[in-house]
Amino acid sequence: MSTVAEIIRDALGYLRVLDANEAAEAEDATTAMRMLNLMMHSWQANNLALGWHEVTNPTDILPAPKQAEIAIACNLAVLLAARYGAPLDQAVIDHARYEKANLISAAIRAEDARMTYDLPRPAQQRVRDTVEDDP
């Protein structure tokens, strides 16, 4: 699993404001974490539940599935682009849309996969199968 700092570094790397081997400064990490939390809470509010909980430290493990990391990093870059005044490549924007759409699609398929079971009811709730003759 990746740490929050790694996802932030990836997002800032997409913006080309941070070198791939460089760590984000404390102020940048704090800002990016705040925006990351806001973005993920927004996703959850819009029925894209990934099990997110608030992160407070760059060393925290990212509380999301591994397959969601690229979508999170790309979308965080899109969210941070205006703050840094950095032009974002169209390829990153397209990839952010594509990866988020994949997450939504997977969530819809998982929701549709729910099964209903036709389990027997307790005896008190059963409808009588036979009608007794009146005496």
Coordinates of N, CA and C in Angstrom, one line a residue:
M1 N 0.8 -1.2 0.0 CA 0.0 0.0 0.0 C 0.9 1.2 0.0
S2 N 0.4 2.2 -0.6 CA 1.1 3.5 -0.7 C 0.8 4.4 0.4
T3 N 1.7 5.3 0.7 CA 1.4 6.3 1.7 C 0.8 7.6 1.1
V4 N 0.2 8.4 2.0 CA -0.4 9.6 1.5 C 0.7 10.5 0.8
A5 N 1.9 10.5 1.4 CA 3.0 11.3 0.8 C 3.3 10.9 -0.6
E6 N 3.3 9.6 -0.9 CA 3.5 9.1 -2.2 C 2.5 9.5 -3.2
I7 N 1.2 9.5 -2.8 CA 0.1 10.0 -3.7 C 0.3 11.5 -3.9
I8 N 0.6 12.2 -2.9 CA 0.8 13.7 -3.1 C 2.0 13.9 -4.0
R9 N 3.1 13.2 -3.8 CA 4.2 13.4 -4.7 C 3.9 13.0 -6.2
D10 N 3.1 12.0 -6.4 CA 2.6 11.7 -7.7 C 1.8 12.8 -8.3
A11 N 0.8 13.3 -7.5 CA 0.0 14.4 -8.0 C 0.8 15.6 -8.4
L12 N 1.7 16.0 -7.5 CA 2.5 17.2 -7.7 C 3.5 16.9 -8.9
G13 N 3.9 15.7 -9.1 CA 4.7 15.3 -10.2 C 4.0 15.5 -11.5
Y14 N 2.7 15.1 -11.6 CA 1.9 15.3 -12.8 C 1.8 16.8 -13.1
L15 N 1.8 17.7 -12.1 CA 1.8 19.1 -12.3 C 3.1 19.7 -12.6
R16 N 4.2 18.9 -12.5 CA 5.5 19.3 -12.8 C 6.0 20.4 -11.9
V17 N 5.5 20.4 -10.6 CA 6.0 21.3 -9.6 C 6.9 20.6 -8.6
L18 N 7.1 19.3 -8.8 CA 7.9 18.5 -7.9 C 8.6 17.4 -8.7
D19 N 9.9 17.3 -8.4 CA 10.7 16.3 -9.1 C 10.2 14.9 -8.6
A20 N 10.4 13.9 -9.3 CA 9.9 12.5 -9.0 C 10.6 12.0 -7.7
N21 N 11.8 12.4 -7.4 CA 12.5 11.9 -6.2 C 12.5 12.9 -5.1
E22 N 11.8 14.0 -5.2 CA 11.8 15.0 -4.2 C 10.5 14.8 -3.3
A23 N 10.7 15.2 -2.1 CA 9.5 15.1 -1.1 C 8.8 16.5 -1.1
A24 N 7.5 16.5 -0.9 CA 6.8 17.7 -0.9 C 7.1 18.5 0.4
E25 N 7.2 19.8 0.3 CA 7.4 20.6 1.5 C 6.2 20.5 2.4
A26 N 6.4 20.8 3.7 CA 5.4 20.6 4.7 C 4.1 21.3 4.4
E27 N 4.2 22.6 3.9 CA 3.0 23.4 3.6 C 2.3 22.8 2.4
D28 N 3.0 22.3 1.4 CA 2.4 21.7 0.2 C 1.7 20.4 0.6
A29 N 2.4 19.6 1.5 CA 1.8 18.4 1.9 C 0.5 18.6 2.7
T30 N 0.5 19.6 3.5 CA -0.7 20.0 4.3 C -1.9 20.4 3.4
T31 N -1.6 21.2 2.4 CA -2.6 21.7 1.5 C -3.1 20.5 0.7
A32 N -2.2 19.7 0.2 CA -2.6 18.6 -0.7 C -3.4 17.6 0.1
M33 N -3.1 17.3 1.4 CA -3.8 16.4 2.2 C -5.2 16.9 2.5
R34 N -5.3 18.2 2.7 CA -6.7 18.8 2.9 C -7.5 18.6 1.7
M35 N -7.0 18.9 0.5 CA -7.7 18.8 -0.7 C -8.0 17.3 -1.0
L36 N -7.1 16.4 -0.7 CA -7.3 15.0 -0.8 C -8.5 14.5 0.0
N37 N -8.5 14.9 1.3 CA -9.6 14.6 2.1 C -11.0 15.1 1.6
L38 N -11.0 16.4 1.2 CA -12.2 16.9 0.6 C -12.6 16.2 -0.6
M39 N -11.7 15.9 -1.5 CA -12.0 15.2 -2.8 C -12.6 13.8 -2.5
M40 N -12.0 13.1 -1.5 CA -12.5 11.7 -1.2 C -13.8 11.7 -0.5
H41 N -14.0 12.7 0.4 CA -15.3 12.8 1.0 C -16.4 13.2 0.0
S42 N -16.0 14.0 -1.0 CA -17.0 14.3 -2.1 C -17.3 13.0 -2.9
W43 N -16.3 12.2 -3.2 CA -16.5 11.0 -3.9 C -17.5 10.1 -3.1
Q44 N -17.2 10.0 -1.8 CA -18.1 9.1 -1.0 C -19.5 9.6 -1.0
A45 N -19.7 11.0 -0.9 CA -21.0 11.6 -0.9 C -21.8 11.3 -2.2
N46 N -21.0 11.1 -3.2 CA -21.6 10.8 -4.5 C -21.6 9.3 -4.9
N47 N -21.6 8.5 -3.8 CA -21.8 7.0 -3.9 C -20.6 6.3 -4.5
L48 N -19.4 6.9 -4.4 CA -18.2 6.2 -4.8 C -17.4 5.9 -3.5
A49 N -17.9 4.9 -2.8 CA -17.4 4.5 -1.5 C -16.2 3.6 -1.6
L50 N -15.0 4.1 -1.2 CA -13.8 3.4 -1.3 C -13.2 3.0 0.1
G51 N -14.0 3.3 1.2 CA -13.6 3.0 2.5 C -12.7 4.1 3.1
W52 N -12.9 5.3 2.5 CA -12.0 6.4 2.9 C -12.3 6.9 4.4
H53 N -11.2 7.2 5.1 CA -11.3 7.9 6.3 C -10.2 9.0 6.3
E54 N -10.5 10.1 7.1 CA -9.6 11.2 7.1 C -8.1 10.9 7.3
V55 N -7.3 11.5 6.5 CA -5.8 11.3 6.7 C -5.3 12.6 7.3
T56 N -4.3 12.4 8.3 CA -3.8 13.6 9.0 C -2.3 13.7 8.9
N57 N -1.7 12.7 8.3 CA -0.2 12.7 8.3 C 0.3 12.1 7.0
P58 N 1.3 12.7 6.4 CA 1.8 12.2 5.1 C 2.3 10.7 5.2
T59 N 2.6 10.3 6.4 CA 3.1 8.9 6.5 C 2.0 7.9 6.7
D60 N 0.7 8.4 6.8 CA -0.4 7.5 6.9 C -0.5 6.6 5.6
I61 N -0.9 5.4 5.8 CA -1.2 4.5 4.6 C -2.5 5.0 4.0
L62 N -2.5 5.1 2.7 CA -3.7 5.6 1.9 C -4.8 4.7 2.2
P63 N -5.9 5.2 2.8 CA -7.1 4.3 3.1 C -8.0 4.1 1.9
A64 N -7.5 3.5 0.9 CA -8.2 3.2 -0.3 C -7.6 2.0 -1.0
P65 N -8.4 1.3 -1.8 CA -7.8 0.1 -2.5 C -6.7 0.5 -3.5
K66 N -5.8 -0.5 -3.6 CA -4.6 -0.2 -4.5 C -5.1 0.2 -5.9
Q67 N -6.1 -0.4 -6.4 CA -6.6 -0.1 -7.8 C -7.1 1.3 -7.9
A68 N -7.4 2.0 -6.8 CA -7.9 3.4 -6.9 C -6.8 4.4 -6.8
E69 N -5.6 4.0 -6.6 CA -4.5 5.0 -6.4 C -4.2 5.9 -7.5
I70 N -4.2 5.3 -8.8 CA -3.9 6.2 -9.9 C -5.0 7.2 -10.2
A71 N -6.3 6.7 -9.9 CA -7.4 7.7 -10.1 C -7.3 8.8 -9.0
I72 N -6.9 8.4 -7.8 CA -6.8 9.4 -6.8 C -5.7 10.4 -7.1
A73 N -4.5 9.9 -7.5 CA -3.4 10.8 -7.8 C -3.7 11.7 -9.0
C74 N -4.3 11.2 -10.0 CA -4.6 12.0 -11.2 C -5.6 13.1 -10.9
N75 N -6.7 12.7 -10.2 CA -7.7 13.6 -9.9 C -7.3 14.6 -8.9
L76 N -6.4 14.3 -7.9 CA -5.8 15.2 -7.0 C -5.0 16.3 -7.8
A77 N -4.2 15.8 -8.8 CA -3.5 16.8 -9.6 C -4.4 17.7 -10.3
V78 N -5.5 17.3 -10.9 CA -6.5 18.1 -11.5 C -7.0 19.2 -10.5
L79 N -7.3 18.7 -9.3 CA -7.8 19.6 -8.3 C -6.8 20.6 -7.8
L80 N -5.5 20.3 -7.8 CA -4.5 21.2 -7.3 C -3.9 22.1 -8.4
A81 N -4.2 21.8 -9.7 CA -3.6 22.6 -10.8 C -3.8 24.1 -10.7
A82 N -5.0 24.5 -10.4 CA -5.3 26.0 -10.3 C -4.5 26.6 -9.1
R83 N -4.4 25.9 -8.0 CA -3.7 26.4 -6.8 C -2.3 26.7 -7.2
Y84 N -1.7 25.8 -8.0 CA -0.3 26.0 -8.3 C -0.1 26.8 -9.6
G85 N -1.1 27.1 -10.3 CA -1.0 27.9 -11.5 C -0.2 27.1 -12.5
A86 N -0.3 25.8 -12.5 CA 0.5 24.9 -13.4 C -0.5 24.4 -14.4
P87 N 0.0 24.5 -15.7 CA -0.8 23.9 -16.8 C -0.7 22.3 -16.6
L88 N -1.9 21.7 -16.8 CA -1.9 20.3 -16.7 C -2.1 19.6 -18.1
D89 N -1.3 18.6 -18.4 CA -1.4 18.0 -19.7 C -2.8 17.4 -19.9
Q90 N -3.3 17.5 -21.1 CA -4.6 16.9 -21.4 C -4.6 15.4 -21.1
A91 N -3.5 14.8 -21.3 CA -3.4 13.3 -21.1 C -3.7 13.0 -19.6
V92 N -3.2 13.8 -18.7 CA -3.4 13.6 -17.3 C -4.9 13.8 -17.0
I93 N -5.5 14.8 -17.5 CA -6.9 15.1 -17.3 C -7.8 14.0 -17.9
D94 N -7.4 13.5 -19.1 CA -8.2 12.4 -19.7 C -8.0 11.1 -18.8
H95 N -6.8 10.9 -18.3 CA -6.5 9.7 -17.5 C -7.3 9.8 -16.2
A96 N -7.4 11.0 -15.6 CA -8.1 11.2 -14.4 C -9.6 10.8 -14.6
R97 N -10.2 11.3 -15.7 CA -11.6 10.9 -16.0 C -11.7 9.4 -16.2
Y98 N -10.8 8.8 -17.0 CA -10.9 7.4 -17.3 C -10.8 6.5 -16.1
E99 N -9.8 6.8 -15.2 CA -9.6 6.0 -14.0 C -10.8 6.2 -13.0
K100 N -11.3 7.4 -12.9 CA -12.5 7.6 -12.0 C -13.7 6.9 -12.6
A101 N -13.9 6.9 -13.9 CA -15.0 6.2 -14.5 C -14.9 4.7 -14.3
N102 N -13.7 4.2 -14.3 CA -13.5 2.8 -14.0 C -13.9 2.4 -12.6
L103 N -13.5 3.3 -11.7 CA -13.9 3.1 -10.3 C -15.4 3.1 -10.1
I104 N -16.1 4.0 -10.8 CA -17.5 4.1 -10.7 C -18.2 2.9 -11.3
S105 N -17.6 2.5 -12.5 CA -18.1 1.3 -13.1 C -18.0 0.0 -12.3
A106 N -16.9 -0.1 -11.6 CA -16.6 -1.3 -10.7 C -17.6 -1.2 -9.5
A107 N -17.8 0.0 -9.0 CA -18.8 0.1 -7.9 C -20.2 -0.2 -8.3
I108 N -20.6 0.1 -9.5 CA -21.9 -0.2 -10.0 C -22.1 -1.7 -10.2
R109 N -21.0 -2.3 -10.8 CA -21.1 -3.8 -11.0 C -21.1 -4.5 -9.6
A110 N -20.4 -4.0 -8.7 CA -20.4 -4.7 -7.3 C -21.8 -4.5 -6.7
E111 N -22.4 -3.3 -6.9 CA -23.7 -3.1 -6.3 C -24.8 -4.0 -7.0
D112 N -24.7 -4.2 -8.3 CA -25.6 -5.0 -9.0 C -25.4 -6.5 -8.7
A113 N -24.3 -6.9 -8.1 CA -24.0 -8.3 -7.8 C -24.6 -8.7 -6.5
R114 N -25.3 -7.9 -5.8 CA -25.9 -8.3 -4.6 C -27.0 -9.3 -4.9
M115 N -27.0 -10.3 -4.0 CA -28.0 -11.4 -4.2 C -29.1 -11.3 -3.2
T116 N -30.3 -11.7 -3.6 CA -31.3 -11.9 -2.6 C -31.5 -13.4 -2.4
Y117 N -31.7 -13.8 -1.2 CA -31.8 -15.2 -0.9 C -33.3 -15.5 -0.6
D118 N -33.8 -16.6 -1.2 CA -35.1 -17.0 -0.8 C -35.0 -18.0 0.2
L119 N -34.8 -17.6 1.4 CA -34.7 -18.5 2.6 C -36.0 -18.9 3.2
P120 N -36.1 -20.1 3.7 CA -37.3 -20.5 4.4 C -37.7 -19.5 5.5
R121 N -38.9 -19.3 5.7 CA -39.4 -18.5 6.8 C -39.7 -19.4 8.0
P122 N -39.6 -18.8 9.2 CA -40.0 -19.6 10.4 C -41.4 -20.1 10.3
A123 N -41.7 -21.2 11.0 CA -43.0 -21.8 10.9 C -44.2 -20.9 11.2
Q124 N -44.0 -20.0 12.1 CA -45.1 -19.1 12.4 C -45.5 -18.2 11.2
Q125 N -44.6 -18.0 10.3 CA -44.9 -17.0 9.2 C -45.3 -17.8 7.9
R126 N -45.3 -19.1 7.9 CA -45.6 -19.8 6.7 C -47.1 -19.7 6.4
V127 N -47.4 -19.7 5.2 CA -48.8 -19.8 4.8 C -49.2 -21.3 4.7
R128 N -50.3 -21.6 5.2 CA -50.7 -23.0 5.2 C -50.9 -23.5 3.8
D129 N -50.3 -24.7 3.6 CA -50.3 -25.3 2.2 C -51.6 -26.0 2.0
T130 N -52.3 -26.5 3.1 CA -53.5 -27.2 2.9 C -54.6 -26.5 3.6
V131 N -55.8 -26.7 3.1 CA -57.0 -26.1 3.7 C -57.7 -27.3 4.4
E132 N -58.0 -27.1 5.7 CA -58.7 -28.2 6.4 C -60.2 -28.0 6.2
D133 N -60.9 -29.1 6.1 CA -62.3 -29.0 5.9 C -62.9 -28.6 7.2
D134 N -64.0 -27.8 7.2 CA -64.7 -27.4 8.4 C -65.5 -28.6 8.9
P135 N -65.6 -28.9 10.2 CA -66.4 -30.0 10.7 C -67.9 -29.8 10.6

